[in-house]
Structures are given as structure tokens and as C-alpha cells.
XYZ file of C-alpha atoms in Angstrom:
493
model
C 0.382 96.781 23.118
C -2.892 95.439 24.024
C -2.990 92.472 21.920
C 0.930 91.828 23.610
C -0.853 91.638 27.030
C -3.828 89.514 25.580
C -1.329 86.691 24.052
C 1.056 86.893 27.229
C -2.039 86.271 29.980
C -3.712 83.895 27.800
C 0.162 81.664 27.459
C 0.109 82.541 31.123
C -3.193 81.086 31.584
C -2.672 77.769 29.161
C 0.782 77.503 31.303
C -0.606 77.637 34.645
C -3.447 74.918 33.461
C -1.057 72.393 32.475
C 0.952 72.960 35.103
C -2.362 71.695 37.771
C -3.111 69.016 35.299
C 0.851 67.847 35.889
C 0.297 67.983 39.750
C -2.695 65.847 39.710
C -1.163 63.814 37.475
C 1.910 63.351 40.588
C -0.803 63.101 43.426
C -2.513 59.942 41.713
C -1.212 56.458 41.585
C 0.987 55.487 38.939
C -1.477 52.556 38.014
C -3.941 55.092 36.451
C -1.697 55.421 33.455
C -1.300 51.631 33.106
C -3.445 50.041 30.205
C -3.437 46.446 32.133
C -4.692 47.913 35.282
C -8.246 47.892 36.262
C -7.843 51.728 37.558
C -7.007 52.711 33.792
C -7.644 56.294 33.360
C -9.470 56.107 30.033
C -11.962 52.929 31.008
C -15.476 54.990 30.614
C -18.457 52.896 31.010
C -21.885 52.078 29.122
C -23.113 56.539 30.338
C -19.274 57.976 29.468
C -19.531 55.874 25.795
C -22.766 57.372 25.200
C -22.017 60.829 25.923
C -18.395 60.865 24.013
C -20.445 59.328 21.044
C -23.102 62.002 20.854
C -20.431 64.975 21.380
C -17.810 63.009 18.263
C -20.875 62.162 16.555
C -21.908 66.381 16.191
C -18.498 67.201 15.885
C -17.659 65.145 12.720
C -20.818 66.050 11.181
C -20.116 69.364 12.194
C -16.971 69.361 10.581
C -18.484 67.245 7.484
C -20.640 70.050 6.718
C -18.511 73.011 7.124
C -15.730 71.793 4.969
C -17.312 69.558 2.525
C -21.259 69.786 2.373
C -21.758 73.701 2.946
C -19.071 74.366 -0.147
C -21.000 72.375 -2.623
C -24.097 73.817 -1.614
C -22.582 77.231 -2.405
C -20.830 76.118 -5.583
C -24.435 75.211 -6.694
C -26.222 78.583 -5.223
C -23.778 80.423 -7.592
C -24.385 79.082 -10.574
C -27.842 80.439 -10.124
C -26.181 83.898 -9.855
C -29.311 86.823 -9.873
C -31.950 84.357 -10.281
C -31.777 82.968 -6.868
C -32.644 86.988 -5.687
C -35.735 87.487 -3.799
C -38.188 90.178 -5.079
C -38.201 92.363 -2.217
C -36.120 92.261 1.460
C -38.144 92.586 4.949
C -35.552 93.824 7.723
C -37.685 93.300 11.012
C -36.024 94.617 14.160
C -37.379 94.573 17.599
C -35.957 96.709 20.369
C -37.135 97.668 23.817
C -35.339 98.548 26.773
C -31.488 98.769 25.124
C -29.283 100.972 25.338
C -29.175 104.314 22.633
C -25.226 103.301 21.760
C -25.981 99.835 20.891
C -29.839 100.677 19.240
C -28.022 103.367 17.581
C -25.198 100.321 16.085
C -27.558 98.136 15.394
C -29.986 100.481 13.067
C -26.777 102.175 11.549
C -25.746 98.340 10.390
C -29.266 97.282 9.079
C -29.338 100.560 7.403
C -26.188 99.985 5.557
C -27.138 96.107 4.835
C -30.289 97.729 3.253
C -28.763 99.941 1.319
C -25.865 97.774 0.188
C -27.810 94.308 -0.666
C -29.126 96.199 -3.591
C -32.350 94.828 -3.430
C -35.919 96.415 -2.887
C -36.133 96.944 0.461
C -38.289 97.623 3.472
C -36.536 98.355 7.046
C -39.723 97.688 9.459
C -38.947 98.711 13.183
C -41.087 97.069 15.950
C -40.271 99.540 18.745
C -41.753 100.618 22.113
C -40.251 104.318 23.189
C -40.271 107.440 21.131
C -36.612 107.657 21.750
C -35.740 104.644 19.669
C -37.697 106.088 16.794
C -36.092 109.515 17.038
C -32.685 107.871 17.186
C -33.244 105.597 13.873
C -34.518 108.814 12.427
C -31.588 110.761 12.880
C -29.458 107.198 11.181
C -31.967 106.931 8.219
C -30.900 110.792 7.505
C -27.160 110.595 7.983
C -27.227 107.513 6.007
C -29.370 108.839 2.977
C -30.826 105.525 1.517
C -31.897 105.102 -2.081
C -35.447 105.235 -3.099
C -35.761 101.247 -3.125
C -35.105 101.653 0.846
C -38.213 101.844 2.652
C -38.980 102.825 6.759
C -41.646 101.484 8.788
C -42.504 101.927 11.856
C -44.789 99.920 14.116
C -45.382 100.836 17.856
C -46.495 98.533 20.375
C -46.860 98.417 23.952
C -43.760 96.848 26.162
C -45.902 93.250 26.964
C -43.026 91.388 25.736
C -40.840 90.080 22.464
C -43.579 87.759 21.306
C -45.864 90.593 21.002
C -43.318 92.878 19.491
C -42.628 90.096 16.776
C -46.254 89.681 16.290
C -46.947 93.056 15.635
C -44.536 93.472 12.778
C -45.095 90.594 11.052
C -48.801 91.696 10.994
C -47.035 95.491 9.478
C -45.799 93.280 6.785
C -48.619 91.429 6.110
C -50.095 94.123 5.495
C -47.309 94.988 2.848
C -48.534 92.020 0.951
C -45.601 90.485 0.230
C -45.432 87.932 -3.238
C -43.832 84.548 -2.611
C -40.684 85.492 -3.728
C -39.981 87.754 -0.235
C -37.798 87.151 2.641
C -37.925 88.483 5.959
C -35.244 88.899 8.448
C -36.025 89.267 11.663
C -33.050 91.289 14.061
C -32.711 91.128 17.624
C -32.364 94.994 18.849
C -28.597 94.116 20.492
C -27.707 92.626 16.610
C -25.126 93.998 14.631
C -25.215 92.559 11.000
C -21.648 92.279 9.750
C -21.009 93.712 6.269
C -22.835 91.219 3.453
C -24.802 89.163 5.881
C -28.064 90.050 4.045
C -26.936 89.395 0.376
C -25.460 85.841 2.151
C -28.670 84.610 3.486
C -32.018 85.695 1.193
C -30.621 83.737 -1.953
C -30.877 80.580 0.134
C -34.821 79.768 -0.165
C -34.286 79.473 -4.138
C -31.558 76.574 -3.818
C -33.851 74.746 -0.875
C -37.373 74.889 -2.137
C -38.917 73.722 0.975
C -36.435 75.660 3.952
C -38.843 77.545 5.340
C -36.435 79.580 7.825
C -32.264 79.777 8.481
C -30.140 81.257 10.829
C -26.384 82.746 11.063
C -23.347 82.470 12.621
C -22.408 84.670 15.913
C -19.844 86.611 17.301
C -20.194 88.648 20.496
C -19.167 91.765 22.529
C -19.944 91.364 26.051
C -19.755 94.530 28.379
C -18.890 92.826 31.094
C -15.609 90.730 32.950
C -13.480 88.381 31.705
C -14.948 85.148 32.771
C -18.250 86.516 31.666
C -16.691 87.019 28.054
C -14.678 83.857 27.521
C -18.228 82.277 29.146
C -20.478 83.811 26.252
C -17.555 83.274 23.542
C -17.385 79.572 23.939
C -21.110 79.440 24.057
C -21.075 80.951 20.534
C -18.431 78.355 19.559
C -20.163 75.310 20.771
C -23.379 76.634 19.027
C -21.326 76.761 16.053
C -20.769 73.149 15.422
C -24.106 71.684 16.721
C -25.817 74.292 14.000
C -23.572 72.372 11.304
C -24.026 69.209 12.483
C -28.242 69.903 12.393
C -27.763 71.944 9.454
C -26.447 68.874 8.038
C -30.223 67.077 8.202
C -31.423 70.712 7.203
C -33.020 70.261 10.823
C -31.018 73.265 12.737
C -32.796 73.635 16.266
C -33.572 76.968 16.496
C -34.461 79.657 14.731
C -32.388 81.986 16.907
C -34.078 85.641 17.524
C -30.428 87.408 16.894
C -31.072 86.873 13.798
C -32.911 83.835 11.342
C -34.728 84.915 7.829
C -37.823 83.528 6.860
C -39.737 82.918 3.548
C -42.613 85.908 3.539
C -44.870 83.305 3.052
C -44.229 82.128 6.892
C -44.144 85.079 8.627
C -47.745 86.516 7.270
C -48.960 82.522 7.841
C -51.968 83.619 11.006
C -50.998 80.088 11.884
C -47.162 80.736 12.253
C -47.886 84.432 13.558
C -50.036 82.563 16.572
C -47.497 80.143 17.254
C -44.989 82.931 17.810
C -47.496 85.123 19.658
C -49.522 83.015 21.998
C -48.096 79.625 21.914
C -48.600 77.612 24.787
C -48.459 73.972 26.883
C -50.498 72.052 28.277
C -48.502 70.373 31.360
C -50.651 67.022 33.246
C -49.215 68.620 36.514
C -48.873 72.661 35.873
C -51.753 72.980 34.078
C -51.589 75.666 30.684
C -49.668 78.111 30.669
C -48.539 80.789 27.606
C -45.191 80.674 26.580
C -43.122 84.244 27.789
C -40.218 83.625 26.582
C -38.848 81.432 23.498
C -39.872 82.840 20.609
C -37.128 81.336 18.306
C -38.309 78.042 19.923
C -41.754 78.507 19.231
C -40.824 79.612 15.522
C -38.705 76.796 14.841
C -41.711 74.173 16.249
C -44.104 76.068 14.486
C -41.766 75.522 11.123
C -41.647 71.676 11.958
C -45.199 71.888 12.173
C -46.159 73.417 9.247
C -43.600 70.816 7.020
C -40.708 73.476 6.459
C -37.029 72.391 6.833
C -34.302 74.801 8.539
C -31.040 75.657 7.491
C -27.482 77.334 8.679
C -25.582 79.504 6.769
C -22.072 79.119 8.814
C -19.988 82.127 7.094
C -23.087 84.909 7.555
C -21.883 86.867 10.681
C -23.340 88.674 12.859
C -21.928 90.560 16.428
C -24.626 90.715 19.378
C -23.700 92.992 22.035
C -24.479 90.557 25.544
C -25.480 92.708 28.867
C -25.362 90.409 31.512
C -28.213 90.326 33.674
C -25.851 90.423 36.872
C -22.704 91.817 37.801
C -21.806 88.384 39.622
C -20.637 85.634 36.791
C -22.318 83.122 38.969
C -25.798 84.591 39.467
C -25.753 86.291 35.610
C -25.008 82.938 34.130
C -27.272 80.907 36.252
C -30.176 83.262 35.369
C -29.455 82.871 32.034
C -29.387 78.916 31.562
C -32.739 79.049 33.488
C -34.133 81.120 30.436
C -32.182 78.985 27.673
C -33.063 75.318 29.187
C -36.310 76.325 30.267
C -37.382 77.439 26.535
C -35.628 73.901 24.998
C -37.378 71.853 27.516
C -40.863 73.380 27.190
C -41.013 72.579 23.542
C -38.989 69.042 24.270
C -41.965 67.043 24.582
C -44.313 68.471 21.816
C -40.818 68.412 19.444
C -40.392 64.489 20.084
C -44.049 64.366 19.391
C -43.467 65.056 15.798
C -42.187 61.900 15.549
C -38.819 60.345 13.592
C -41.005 60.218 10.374
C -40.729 64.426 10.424
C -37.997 65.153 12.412
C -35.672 62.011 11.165
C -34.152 59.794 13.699
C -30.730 61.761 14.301
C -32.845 65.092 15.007
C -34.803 62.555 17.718
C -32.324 61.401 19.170
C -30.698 64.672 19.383
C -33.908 65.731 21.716
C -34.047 62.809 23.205
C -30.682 63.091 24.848
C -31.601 67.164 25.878
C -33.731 65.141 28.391
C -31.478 62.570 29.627
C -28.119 65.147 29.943
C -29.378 66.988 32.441
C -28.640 63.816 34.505
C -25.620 61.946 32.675
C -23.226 65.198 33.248
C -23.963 64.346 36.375
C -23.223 61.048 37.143
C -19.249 60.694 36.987
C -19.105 63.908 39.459
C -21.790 62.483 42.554
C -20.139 58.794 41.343
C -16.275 60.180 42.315
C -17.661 61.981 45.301
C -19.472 58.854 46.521
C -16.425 56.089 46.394
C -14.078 58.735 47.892
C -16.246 59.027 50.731
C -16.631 55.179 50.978
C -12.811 54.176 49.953
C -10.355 56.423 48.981
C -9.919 60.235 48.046
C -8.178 58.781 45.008
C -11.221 58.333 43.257
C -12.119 62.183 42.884
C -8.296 63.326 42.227
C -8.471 60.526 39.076
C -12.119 61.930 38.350
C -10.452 65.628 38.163
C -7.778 64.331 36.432
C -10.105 62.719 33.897
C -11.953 66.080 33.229
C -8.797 68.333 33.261
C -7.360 66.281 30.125
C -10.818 65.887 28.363
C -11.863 69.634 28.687
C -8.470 70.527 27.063
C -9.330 68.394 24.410
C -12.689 69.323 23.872
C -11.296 73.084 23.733
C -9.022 72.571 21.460
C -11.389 70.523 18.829
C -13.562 74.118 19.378
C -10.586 75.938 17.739
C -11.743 74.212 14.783
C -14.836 76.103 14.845
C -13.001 79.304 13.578
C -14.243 80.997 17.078
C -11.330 82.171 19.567
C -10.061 79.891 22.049
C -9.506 80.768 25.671
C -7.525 79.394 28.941
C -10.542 79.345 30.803
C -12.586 77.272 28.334
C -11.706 73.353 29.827
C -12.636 75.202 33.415
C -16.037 76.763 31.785
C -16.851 73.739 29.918
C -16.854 71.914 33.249
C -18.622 74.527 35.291
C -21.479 74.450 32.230
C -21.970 70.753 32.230
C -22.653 70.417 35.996
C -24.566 74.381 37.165
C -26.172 73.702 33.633
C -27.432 70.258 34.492
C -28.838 71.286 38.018
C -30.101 74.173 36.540
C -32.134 71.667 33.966
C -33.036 69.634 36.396
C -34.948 72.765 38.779
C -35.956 74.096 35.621
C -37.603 70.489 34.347
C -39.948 70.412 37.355
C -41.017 74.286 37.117
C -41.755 74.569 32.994
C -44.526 77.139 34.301
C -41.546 79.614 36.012
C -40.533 82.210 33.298
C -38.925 85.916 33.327
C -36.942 88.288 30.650
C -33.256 88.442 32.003
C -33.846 92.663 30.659
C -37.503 93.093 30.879
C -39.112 93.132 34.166
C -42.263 91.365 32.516
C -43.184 88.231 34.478
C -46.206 85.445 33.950
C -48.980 85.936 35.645
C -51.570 82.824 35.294
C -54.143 84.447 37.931
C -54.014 81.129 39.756
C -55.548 80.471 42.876
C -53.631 79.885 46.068
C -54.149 76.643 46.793
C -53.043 76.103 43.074
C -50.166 78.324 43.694
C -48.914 75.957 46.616
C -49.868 72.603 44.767
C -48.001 74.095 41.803
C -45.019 75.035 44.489
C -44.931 71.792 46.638
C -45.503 69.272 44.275
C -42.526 70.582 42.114
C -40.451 70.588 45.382
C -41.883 67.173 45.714
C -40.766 66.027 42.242
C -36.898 67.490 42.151
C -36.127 65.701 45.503
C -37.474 62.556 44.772
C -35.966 62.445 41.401
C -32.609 63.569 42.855
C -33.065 60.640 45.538
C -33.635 58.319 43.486
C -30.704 58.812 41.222
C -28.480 59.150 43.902
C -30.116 55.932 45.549
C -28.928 54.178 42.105
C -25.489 55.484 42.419
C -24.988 54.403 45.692
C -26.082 51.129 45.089
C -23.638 50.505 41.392
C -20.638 52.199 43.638
């Protein structure tokens, strides 16, 4: 009965999008739809070519990889059958401040991955509160694991993720670890799906210099609707920009839900710092330590160090998403401050690198992180401007424009093997422009960080005249960036 009243509101939903994407078709002039007119709905200029071309070009490479590159890859890793087994399994989680249901999940399903990889294994828990260890006590029991099944516990104090991941990779370190190891390294709201372990360690044999991968994602979100379908079609869009990367064996992020790593790079002090204490040195902000961004900081450090990444598309996993906020609005914008902040503080050092390590797709992939955050932009404060100046036309064939585009975008997603939903072309939309002014506040404040479930915030003992400099010129900065590009518009409209 419940999966009855799913299908019918989601038809309901699909039917009552069309139907607004009829009446604006009705409300604009019949010329629109005319190939010889000059008003042609699909004329996109130099800004709409470039964008389309990036978004086909990561689709179809996407799409290359999944279907044709991915299953020869695998073909090959099983010829090697056993051999390509590592010597011994590292199972890192980190938890602090979650919930005892979803801690107790998550342990249950890394204790079962341990025990059903059938390889030597140690399950090392980076935790904070007594309770957590109590409650992965009472799994390890119920569960019974085989003598090959190790527990180790390492307790640190709640300062943060980075410290939390620095900590156990030190505990295993100290496990000295041959070459042949792997560590994975679990987000405490991660819950592997069955075989995810035994899908990713026998990776590092076939590539001999991918130095970390990561998985797929699936997510339960306790929270509304919108929230869900929000978070879903995040998952979905990460899904085919991982392919398309994982095609260059340059995938973007080593995300902290869950990525494995060659032992070698974990117990590396050099890696271990970058994760810990990594930092940037801004010409306006001054230095400041990175809070958040740890898979960021993992996957520069990898780049760094002359490692390759990699994306193993069918290893699942399910995260369980708390939103920060009860309000869709406030919870999401809080959370594209954390995600864009942590791409565009390693942005600059990343292009750094240079095409020669990074290859010129992966550069121009960056690249274009920088200029988005103002090309989403431009067809929205472009409508708004002529319809102001000559007709209200412009913005109805504007919405028009992004009504039939969003659908199609959506449905290319379906492709992804991630559920589609009614409210994905509306999402979509409401992510390209809140998540472009959301860059842009965020570009101009790389210093401003917080945990969206921790209450730990950076404190940089500054001064207060370097408090208000820090304040005013950023202020300064987003309004005469914003003027400027506005200035432009006004002038090409």
C-alpha cells in the first residue's frame, strides 16, 4: 500500500509539472518555437554552449565508463582471482555526536563486512564517548567474530574529524601494517551494504599506483520530502561526475563516507599531516587551518604525493543524512556553505599541480568550479534585466527554457541507476542558483568554517582590527564583484 501511494503522488507530481510547462508554453509567443525566428527557444550563446558542453561532456564519459570501461576493468581484476587479496583489512570508523540507533547500524554492518570478507581483519574505532564503546561492545558479542577479527579502540578528545582520523591512522601505524594492507576509513552515519569490502580492497593490485578509491551512495534521510528527493539527487549527480573522473583515474574526492586507502598512505606522517593540520595561506585572510574537509585534504594530499584515485561504481554504501535544520531552506544552505567552501579552499593549490599531474580534463574540470559559481547565474539576472527594460516575455521564455532542460537533465540522471523524483527539474534549478550565491559568499570568506553536527568552530585568535579588515574587506570584495558582473550584463542586454 505504501509503494501504491509513492507511484500515484510521484505520477501526480510528473503530471502537474508538465502540465505548468504546457501553460508557459501558451503564455509565450508562438515565435519562440519557430527555428527562423531570432526569439528561437533553443539559441544559447558563447556561456549556455560552454556549460551544456561541460555537463554532456561528464555525462558521456560518465556513461563511457560505467558501461564499457568499468566492465573490462573487472573482467581483468577477476582473472587475478585470490591473488589480487590484500594481506590484512583496516576498518577505520570515526563517530562522535550520532545517534545510538544509527552508531549501533553502522558497527553491526562493519562487523558483518569483517567477518564476511574473509580476510584478516582489524575493526579500529576512533570514538569520543564511553557510550559508543559500550554499544560496539555489546555488537562485537552478539555478532561473535572469528579469531582473524580484531577490535581496537582509540579514544580521543571531541576537537574535530581531522583529529579523530589522525588519531587512528596513528593506532594503525602502530599495527605496522606490510604493503600489501588496505584501510577503509567509515564515516560513523555509514552503513556498508553487504560485499562492499570484498568489492573494493582487491582494487590496489589491478592499479599499481591508485593510492585511494571511493564508493557509490545511497541515502536515508530522517527528514521531509523535499529534504530527501534534495539529498537523493545529490547522490545521483555525484554518481556520474565520479565515473566521468574515475575515467582519468582522477576522482575528486576521497569522500569521508567511505574511500579505502593503500596502508602505505595512511601511516605516510606526510599524508597523516595533510589530513590533520592542513592549511592555506590566503594574500587577503591570512593562514588559517583547515576545520573541515578532510576528504579534500586527503585527496590533495594523494595528488601530491603522485597517487591516482579511483571509483568503484557498484560498491554501495547507505549514509543515514540528519539535516542540520528543520527548514529545507536554511538546512540546505548550511550545507552547500560546508561542501563549496571545502572545494574552493583546495581550488587554487589543486590547479597549482598543474595539467602535467592532474591532466588537462581534471584542470579544466577545476577550472570551471571557479567560473560556475557565476555562469549559473547569468541567464537568470540576464532574463530579469530585459524584462525590466522590454518585455516580461523575456523571463516567461527564460522559465520556459529551464522547465524543459531540467526535465531533461532528470531524466538523463535515471541513467545513473539512482531513483528519479518529480521534484528533481525544480531542485536542480534551486541548486544551480542558492548554490552559486552560496559560492560566491563562500569565495570571499575561505577563512569562515563550522561542523553542520559539531558545535566546534575556528578560532584564529585574531586581533580586532584584523577581525574587521577580515569582515569589511570581504564585504568589500562580494559587492564589487557582484557589481561588476551585473554592470557587464547590463551593458550586453
Amino acid at each position: 500500500m505504501d509503494a501504491y501511494k509513492r507511484a500515484l503522488g510521484e505520477a501526480s507530481g510528473w503530471l502537474l509539472f508538465l502540465c505548468l510547462l504546457m501553460g508557459l508554453a501558451l503564455l509565450v509567443p508562438p515565435t519562440v518555437f519557430d527555428p527562423n525566428a531570432r526569439d528561437f527557444l533553443l539559441i544559447i550563446g558563447a556561456v549556455g554552449i560552454w556549460r551544456y558542453s561541460m555537463g554532456g561532456l561528464h555525462f558521456l564519459r560518465g556513461m563511457l565508463f560505467l558501461h564499457l570501461v568499468y566492465p573490462y576493468y573487472k573482467r581483468r581484476l577477476r582473472k587475478l582471482g585470490s591473488a589480487a587479496d590484500p594481506s590484512h583489512v583496516y576498518l577505520m570508523v570515526t563517530s562522535f555526536r550520532i545517534d545510538a540507533l544509527t552508531t549501533s547500524m553502522v558497527y553491526r554492518s562493519v562487523i558483518e563486512e569483517a567477518i564476511a570478507c574473509e580476510l584478516p581483519t582489524t575493526v579500529v574505532c576512533s570514538i569520543v564517548e564511553l557510550s559508543d564503546e559500550v554499544l560496539i561492545k555489546q555488537q562485537w558479542q552478539k555478532l561473535n567474530p572469528p579469531a582473524r577479527v580484531k577490535l581496537d579502540f582509540v579514544r580521543i578528545p571531541g576537537t574535530g574529524k581531522r583529529d579523530g582520523l589522525a588519531h587512528g591512522f596513528r593506532a594503525i601505524s602502530r599495527h605496522m601494517p606490510d604493503d600489501e594492507s588496505v584501510v577503509a576509513v567509515i564515516d560513523g552515519d555509514t552503513v556498508l551494504e553487504p560485499g562492499v569490502v570484498k568489492a573494493t580492497v582487491p582494487w590496489f593490485k589491478l592499479f599499481a599506483n591508485v593510492g585511494g578509491l571511493t564508493t557509490n551512495e545511497f541515502c536515508e534521510v530522517q527528514g521531509g520530502y523535499i529534504m530527501s528527493q534534495w539529498h537523493k539527487l545529490r547522490f545521483a549527480q555525484r554518481h556520474i561526475n565520479m565515473c566521468s573522473m574515475a575515467l582519468s583515474k582522477r576522482v575528486l574526492t576521497m569522500t569521508g563516507r567511505m574511500s579505502v586507502f593503500r596502508a602505505s598512505v595512511v601511516t605516510d606522517p606526510a599524508f597523516i599531516a595533510d589530513v590533520e593540520s592542513d592549511h592555506l595561506d590566503h594574500w587577503r585572510l591570512g593562514r588559517f587551518q583547515f576545520l573541515t574537509g578532510d576528504d579534500k585534504s586527503s585527496w590533495y594530499s594523494l595528488m601530491r604525493l603522485g597517487y591516482d584515485t579511483f571509483y568503484v561504481p557498484d560498491a554501495a554504501i547507505n549514509t543515514v543524512e540528519h539535516p542540520p535544520e528543520k527548514s529545507f531552506i536554511k538546512a540546505s544552505r548550511k550545507l552547500m556553505f560546508r561542501w563549496y567552501g571545502n572545494n574552493l579552499r583546495q581550488n587554487s593549490r589543486a590547479l597549482a599541480l598543474g595539467p602535467r599531474r592532474l591532466g588537462w580534463f581534471t584542470s579544466v574540470v577545476l577550472f570551471d568550479q571557479r567560473l560556475s559559481m557565476w555562469t549559473c547565474l547569468l541567464g537568470l539576472v540576464a532574463a530579469i534585466i530585459a524584462s525590466l527594460k522590454y518585455s516580461i516575455t523575456y523571463l516567461l521564455v527564460y522559465l520556459l527554457w529551464i522547465g524543459i532542460t531540467r526535465l531533461v537533465l532528470t531524466l538523463l540522471l535515471s541513467l545513473s541507476g539512482h531513483p528519479i523524483g518529480p521534484a528533481y527539474p525544480l531542485i536542480l534549478y534551486y541548486n544551480q542558483i542558492v548554490g552559486a550565491l552560496v559560492k560566491i559568499y563562500v569565495f570571499f570568506r575561505l577563512d569562515q568554517q563550522s561542523w553542520t553536527r559539531q558545535s566546534t568552530k575556528l578560532d584564529r585568535g585574531l586581533n580586532r582590527y584584523q577581525r574587521l579588515f577580515n569582515t569589511w574587506s570581504s564585504r568589500a570584495m562580494t559587492f564589487s564583484a557582484a557589481s561588476v558582473f551585473v554592470a557587464v550584463l547590463l551593458t550586453i542586454v
